[in-house]
Amino acid sequence: MYKFLKKFWLFGLIAPLFMLGEVSMDLIQPRMMRIIIDDGVLGLNNSNVGDLSLIIEMGIKMIGIVALGGISGVLSGVFANIFSQNWGNEIRKACFKNVMNFSFEQTDRFSTGSLITRITNDVTQIQNLAAQCVRGFVRTSLLFFGGIYCVSSLNLKFGVVLACVLPFVIFSVMFFILKAAPFFDILQAKLDRLNNVLRENVSGARVVKAYVKEDYELKRFEKANNELVDTQLRVLKFFSYMSPISNMLFNIATVVIIKLGAIDVQNAAATPGSIMAAVTYISQIMHSVMMLSNIFQTVSRGKASGKRLNEILNTQPIIKDGDFDGNTEIKGKIEFKSVSFSYPQGNGELVLDDISFSVNPGETFGILGSTGSGKTSLISLIPRFYDTSSGSVYVDGIDVKNYKLNALRSKIAVALQRSELFSVSIKENIKWGSAFADDEEIESSAKTAQAYEFITAKAEGFETMVGEKGMSLSGGQKQRVAIARALIKNAEILIFDDSTSALDLKTEAKLYKALKENYESVTKIIIAQRIASVKDADRIAVIDNGKLSACADHKTLLAENEIYRDIYESQLKGEAKLG
Ligand code: DCP
Ligand code: MG
């Protein structure tokens, strides 16, 4: 993470310098007070006759000093903030960029909630840490050591008293800090949990309401929230024991110094002003020790957060770029050679088992299989959302692993099973598939997707805003916008993963007919659970429990494949019942 400091280190250097100014001003004040009391009020050097003009002069000087200290403090704060905020900003950008390159598997492993906590809260912790280092830490140490020096230079005996007390203070502070450090890891993990519950409930609000699960979810949230608060309270409670202990030690020191000072005053070895100054210095030192404990809390928290951010930054994308730029003579050919696959975070069970087939350029290729048979997993391997466990996938004759990822993925347009739309207009959503598309292309892809009519029937047409997750559209409308978005990409390979499941059979048939006419040279892969969706395909692959059972056209499959015939008959009966 330090490499992101490159542009801002100068600010991190200037901030402590101004802090030095502020602390010096703080340390000068008690000395001036001493002069006011000893010479101005008591007139110790002038046979006990006070000096009003000296009091006024010193008073004015003190106002100047306070102002100067204030200005230094403000500037130090400004530079410290520039330093820490910019650093955090760079870290946040780098993390986000890395997360964007994560493969599905890696996102699953971190969990979305945790990624969000890390990129928001953990970065804030790091910013606090940075600000504390260049400001708080400098201030405390200067005040601490400067205070000790000033007290000792007032009267060496006072210094000795401090030297006796300080080791105990330092020991107790260290004890608390070391004991508390592990809590900060736990604290961030609890925050992850809370964010996960929160995210699930906000994005799944409709499901929660539909199942009347508000109370259940509220309990789940309360549990996560209480755990967070408990941990937080434990840390705070723990630290609250610390200040009374060091307070007591400092008060003992103060009493001893006043006692020793009084004896010295009687012997004319010290002045009342110097005792007052010493007491002020001690309260400054005490204050700095208190601040030190705050700083160490920030540092411990920051360290825990830094570890979590480094986990993101050090995660190398598993799916690595190849060298090939994607320029091929053949366009739209897909080949699976003995492909087996199991999910990396799963239990090792084979989801796809030794699958081989090929799809020719321009072919319409259906994939049929019952739910959970592995259809989505199969097509995820083509754009390399996941890598095969064994065997290889070839696109246009080249192993997908050899492609640059962008080159490979620009050849393929996928309309996913769960189509996510963005909260922009319908037009923007379609255009999302290709930045260069003009209005004409947007309209024509909407027409092919059978979306044109319903879009233009809306009052605002293509400018209709799509609500969060496409709430202002029906399920089937969303699917068609998502299909238009895939079409406009002008890819060599189109993959529809069950993306017409919400359409009625007539609209679906029209869509596939338009697709065949307008995208003749494009390879089309159509996943479906309904035979009606794929029966006109050139060939249909029947997937059964991760295995390729058969691959032929509708007629052949009906005649030769039992699984296909079973599905066909059950669906036919279903329709007969409905009809
Ligand atoms: N699976 C998994 N981890 C995932 C996704 C799926 O372990 N991230 C498992 C669940 C299934 C198997 O893989 O047992 C196949 O899942 P698919 O999503 O590939 O199944 P289909 O797409 O065929 O099913 P559906 O028709 O319901 O979409
Ligand atoms: Mg699926």
mmCIF file of N, CA, C and O in Angstrom, residues 155-194:
data_model
loop_
_atom_site.group_PDB
_atom_site.id
_atom_site.type_symbol
_atom_site.label_atom_id
_atom_site.label_comp_id
_atom_site.label_asym_id
_atom_site.label_seq_id
_atom_site.Cartn_x
_atom_site.Cartn_y
_atom_site.Cartn_z
ATOM 1 N N ASN A 155 13.323 22.590 37.163
ATOM 2 C CA ASN A 155 13.873 22.149 38.442
ATOM 3 C C ASN A 155 14.203 20.665 38.305
ATOM 4 O O ASN A 155 13.332 19.845 38.018
ATOM 5 N N LEU A 156 15.432 20.320 38.496
ATOM 6 C CA LEU A 156 15.869 18.948 38.245
ATOM 7 C C LEU A 156 15.129 17.945 39.130
ATOM 8 O O LEU A 156 14.841 16.834 38.700
ATOM 9 N N LYS A 157 14.776 18.372 40.335
ATOM 10 C CA LYS A 157 14.060 17.472 41.246
ATOM 11 C C LYS A 157 12.717 17.054 40.650
ATOM 12 O O LYS A 157 12.296 15.909 40.784
ATOM 13 N N PHE A 158 12.059 18.027 39.991
ATOM 14 C CA PHE A 158 10.774 17.712 39.357
ATOM 15 C C PHE A 158 10.972 16.616 38.292
ATOM 16 O O PHE A 158 10.171 15.690 38.157
ATOM 17 N N GLY A 159 12.067 16.766 37.574
ATOM 18 C CA GLY A 159 12.401 15.775 36.539
ATOM 19 C C GLY A 159 12.560 14.392 37.142
ATOM 20 O O GLY A 159 12.083 13.394 36.595
ATOM 21 N N VAL A 160 13.210 14.337 38.284
ATOM 22 C CA VAL A 160 13.444 13.037 38.937
ATOM 23 C C VAL A 160 12.101 12.409 39.336
ATOM 24 O O VAL A 160 11.886 11.210 39.152
ATOM 25 N N VAL A 161 11.199 13.248 39.857
ATOM 26 C CA VAL A 161 9.878 12.720 40.252
ATOM 27 C C VAL A 161 9.193 12.099 39.032
ATOM 28 O O VAL A 161 8.677 10.976 39.096
ATOM 29 N N LEU A 162 9.222 12.837 37.928
ATOM 30 C CA LEU A 162 8.605 12.312 36.702
ATOM 31 C C LEU A 162 9.239 11.006 36.288
ATOM 32 O O LEU A 162 8.560 10.044 35.902
ATOM 33 N N ALA A 163 10.566 10.942 36.352
ATOM 34 C CA ALA A 163 11.291 9.743 35.930
ATOM 35 C C ALA A 163 10.870 8.532 36.740
ATOM 36 O O ALA A 163 10.927 7.397 36.260
ATOM 37 N N CYS A 164 10.465 8.763 38.003
ATOM 38 C CA CYS A 164 10.015 7.637 38.826
ATOM 39 C C CYS A 164 8.630 7.152 38.404
ATOM 40 O O CYS A 164 8.333 5.959 38.461
ATOM 41 N N VAL A 165 7.783 8.099 37.985
ATOM 42 C CA VAL A 165 6.387 7.738 37.697
ATOM 43 C C VAL A 165 6.210 7.188 36.279
ATOM 44 O O VAL A 165 5.463 6.223 36.058
ATOM 45 N N LEU A 166 6.932 7.809 35.339
ATOM 46 C CA LEU A 166 6.683 7.491 33.934
ATOM 47 C C LEU A 166 6.789 6.016 33.544
ATOM 48 O O LEU A 166 5.961 5.515 32.783
ATOM 49 N N PRO A 167 7.792 5.272 34.056
ATOM 50 C CA PRO A 167 7.872 3.855 33.652
ATOM 51 C C PRO A 167 6.575 3.103 33.940
ATOM 52 O O PRO A 167 6.131 2.291 33.130
ATOM 53 N N PHE A 168 5.944 3.417 35.107
ATOM 54 C CA PHE A 168 4.693 2.736 35.436
ATOM 55 C C PHE A 168 3.581 3.109 34.452
ATOM 56 O O PHE A 168 2.794 2.277 34.036
ATOM 57 N N VAL A 169 3.564 4.425 34.119
ATOM 58 C CA VAL A 169 2.542 4.876 33.172
ATOM 59 C C VAL A 169 2.723 4.153 31.829
ATOM 60 O O VAL A 169 1.771 3.587 31.268
ATOM 61 N N ILE A 170 3.968 4.168 31.346
ATOM 62 C CA ILE A 170 4.234 3.563 30.037
ATOM 63 C C ILE A 170 3.899 2.077 30.059
ATOM 64 O O ILE A 170 3.276 1.541 29.146
ATOM 65 N N PHE A 171 4.257 1.423 31.170
ATOM 66 C CA PHE A 171 3.971 0.001 31.280
ATOM 67 C C PHE A 171 2.461 -0.259 31.203
ATOM 68 O O PHE A 171 2.009 -1.133 30.473
ATOM 69 N N SER A 172 1.685 0.538 31.943
ATOM 70 C CA SER A 172 0.240 0.263 31.951
ATOM 71 C C SER A 172 -0.370 0.538 30.565
ATOM 72 O O SER A 172 -1.223 -0.208 30.091
ATOM 73 N N VAL A 173 0.097 1.607 29.912
ATOM 74 C CA VAL A 173 -0.437 1.906 28.577
ATOM 75 C C VAL A 173 -0.114 0.764 27.610
ATOM 76 O O VAL A 173 -0.985 0.281 26.875
ATOM 77 N N MET A 174 1.137 0.308 27.641
ATOM 78 C CA MET A 174 1.540 -0.777 26.736
ATOM 79 C C MET A 174 0.703 -2.031 26.991
ATOM 80 O O MET A 174 0.286 -2.724 26.064
ATOM 81 N N PHE A 175 0.474 -2.306 28.281
ATOM 82 C CA PHE A 175 -0.291 -3.489 28.651
ATOM 83 C C PHE A 175 -1.672 -3.462 27.982
ATOM 84 O O PHE A 175 -2.101 -4.417 27.348
ATOM 85 N N PHE A 176 -2.340 -2.328 28.098
ATOM 86 C CA PHE A 176 -3.687 -2.235 27.544
ATOM 87 C C PHE A 176 -3.675 -2.331 26.017
ATOM 88 O O PHE A 176 -4.524 -2.982 25.419
ATOM 89 N N ILE A 177 -2.692 -1.663 25.428
ATOM 90 C CA ILE A 177 -2.658 -1.647 23.957
ATOM 91 C C ILE A 177 -2.420 -3.050 23.398
ATOM 92 O O ILE A 177 -3.109 -3.509 22.490
ATOM 93 N N LEU A 178 -1.452 -3.751 23.995
ATOM 94 C CA LEU A 178 -1.142 -5.094 23.482
ATOM 95 C C LEU A 178 -2.322 -6.043 23.671
ATOM 96 O O LEU A 178 -2.629 -6.870 22.820
ATOM 97 N N LYS A 179 -2.994 -5.892 24.821
ATOM 98 C CA LYS A 179 -4.133 -6.761 25.092
ATOM 99 C C LYS A 179 -5.287 -6.499 24.120
ATOM 100 O O LYS A 179 -6.059 -7.395 23.786
ATOM 101 N N ALA A 180 -5.421 -5.241 23.704
ATOM 102 C CA ALA A 180 -6.599 -4.876 22.901
ATOM 103 C C ALA A 180 -6.416 -5.188 21.424
ATOM 104 O O ALA A 180 -7.400 -5.389 20.709
ATOM 105 N N ALA A 181 -5.154 -5.264 20.970
ATOM 106 C CA ALA A 181 -4.894 -5.379 19.531
ATOM 107 C C ALA A 181 -5.721 -6.464 18.815
ATOM 108 O O ALA A 181 -6.298 -6.197 17.766
ATOM 109 N N PRO A 182 -5.823 -7.693 19.381
ATOM 110 C CA PRO A 182 -6.552 -8.737 18.644
ATOM 111 C C PRO A 182 -8.029 -8.414 18.418
ATOM 112 O O PRO A 182 -8.644 -8.926 17.491
ATOM 113 N N PHE A 183 -8.580 -7.552 19.275
ATOM 114 C CA PHE A 183 -9.998 -7.233 19.145
ATOM 115 C C PHE A 183 -10.318 -6.542 17.828
ATOM 116 O O PHE A 183 -11.436 -6.599 17.344
ATOM 117 N N PHE A 184 -9.335 -5.852 17.279
ATOM 118 C CA PHE A 184 -9.643 -5.051 16.109
ATOM 119 C C PHE A 184 -9.881 -5.906 14.872
ATOM 120 O O PHE A 184 -10.678 -5.547 14.007
ATOM 121 N N ASP A 185 -9.192 -7.056 14.786
ATOM 122 C CA ASP A 185 -9.490 -7.998 13.699
ATOM 123 C C ASP A 185 -10.929 -8.488 13.821
ATOM 124 O O ASP A 185 -11.670 -8.546 12.839
ATOM 125 N N ILE A 186 -11.294 -8.832 15.064
ATOM 126 C CA ILE A 186 -12.640 -9.352 15.306
ATOM 127 C C ILE A 186 -13.672 -8.294 14.948
ATOM 128 O O ILE A 186 -14.694 -8.580 14.321
ATOM 129 N N LEU A 187 -13.361 -7.057 15.327
ATOM 130 C CA LEU A 187 -14.286 -5.952 15.078
ATOM 131 C C LEU A 187 -14.603 -5.828 13.590
ATOM 132 O O LEU A 187 -15.771 -5.710 13.198
ATOM 133 N N GLN A 188 -13.592 -5.890 12.752
ATOM 134 C CA GLN A 188 -13.819 -5.743 11.309
ATOM 135 C C GLN A 188 -14.599 -6.947 10.751
ATOM 136 O O GLN A 188 -15.435 -6.793 9.888
ATOM 137 N N ALA A 189 -14.310 -8.148 11.286
ATOM 138 C CA ALA A 189 -15.031 -9.334 10.823
ATOM 139 C C ALA A 189 -16.513 -9.224 11.166
ATOM 140 O O ALA A 189 -17.385 -9.607 10.381
ATOM 141 N N LYS A 190 -16.807 -8.659 12.357
ATOM 142 C CA LYS A 190 -18.206 -8.480 12.761
ATOM 143 C C LYS A 190 -18.896 -7.487 11.828
ATOM 144 O O LYS A 190 -20.074 -7.631 11.502
ATOM 145 N N LEU A 191 -18.126 -6.482 11.433
ATOM 146 C CA LEU A 191 -18.680 -5.481 10.528
ATOM 147 C C LEU A 191 -19.004 -6.122 9.169
ATOM 148 O O LEU A 191 -20.029 -5.818 8.557
ATOM 149 N N ASP A 192 -18.147 -7.023 8.725
ATOM 150 C CA ASP A 192 -18.408 -7.793 7.496
ATOM 151 C C ASP A 192 -19.753 -8.494 7.569
ATOM 152 O O ASP A 192 -20.556 -8.446 6.663
ATOM 153 N N ARG A 193 -19.959 -9.200 8.703
ATOM 154 C CA ARG A 193 -21.195 -9.962 8.899
ATOM 155 C C ARG A 193 -22.401 -9.045 8.767
ATOM 156 O O ARG A 193 -23.339 -9.318 8.061
ATOM 157 N N LEU A 194 -22.309 -7.922 9.480
ATOM 158 C CA LEU A 194 -23.411 -6.982 9.491
ATOM 159 C C LEU A 194 -23.708 -6.498 8.070
ATOM 160 O O LEU A 194 -24.858 -6.456 7.639
#
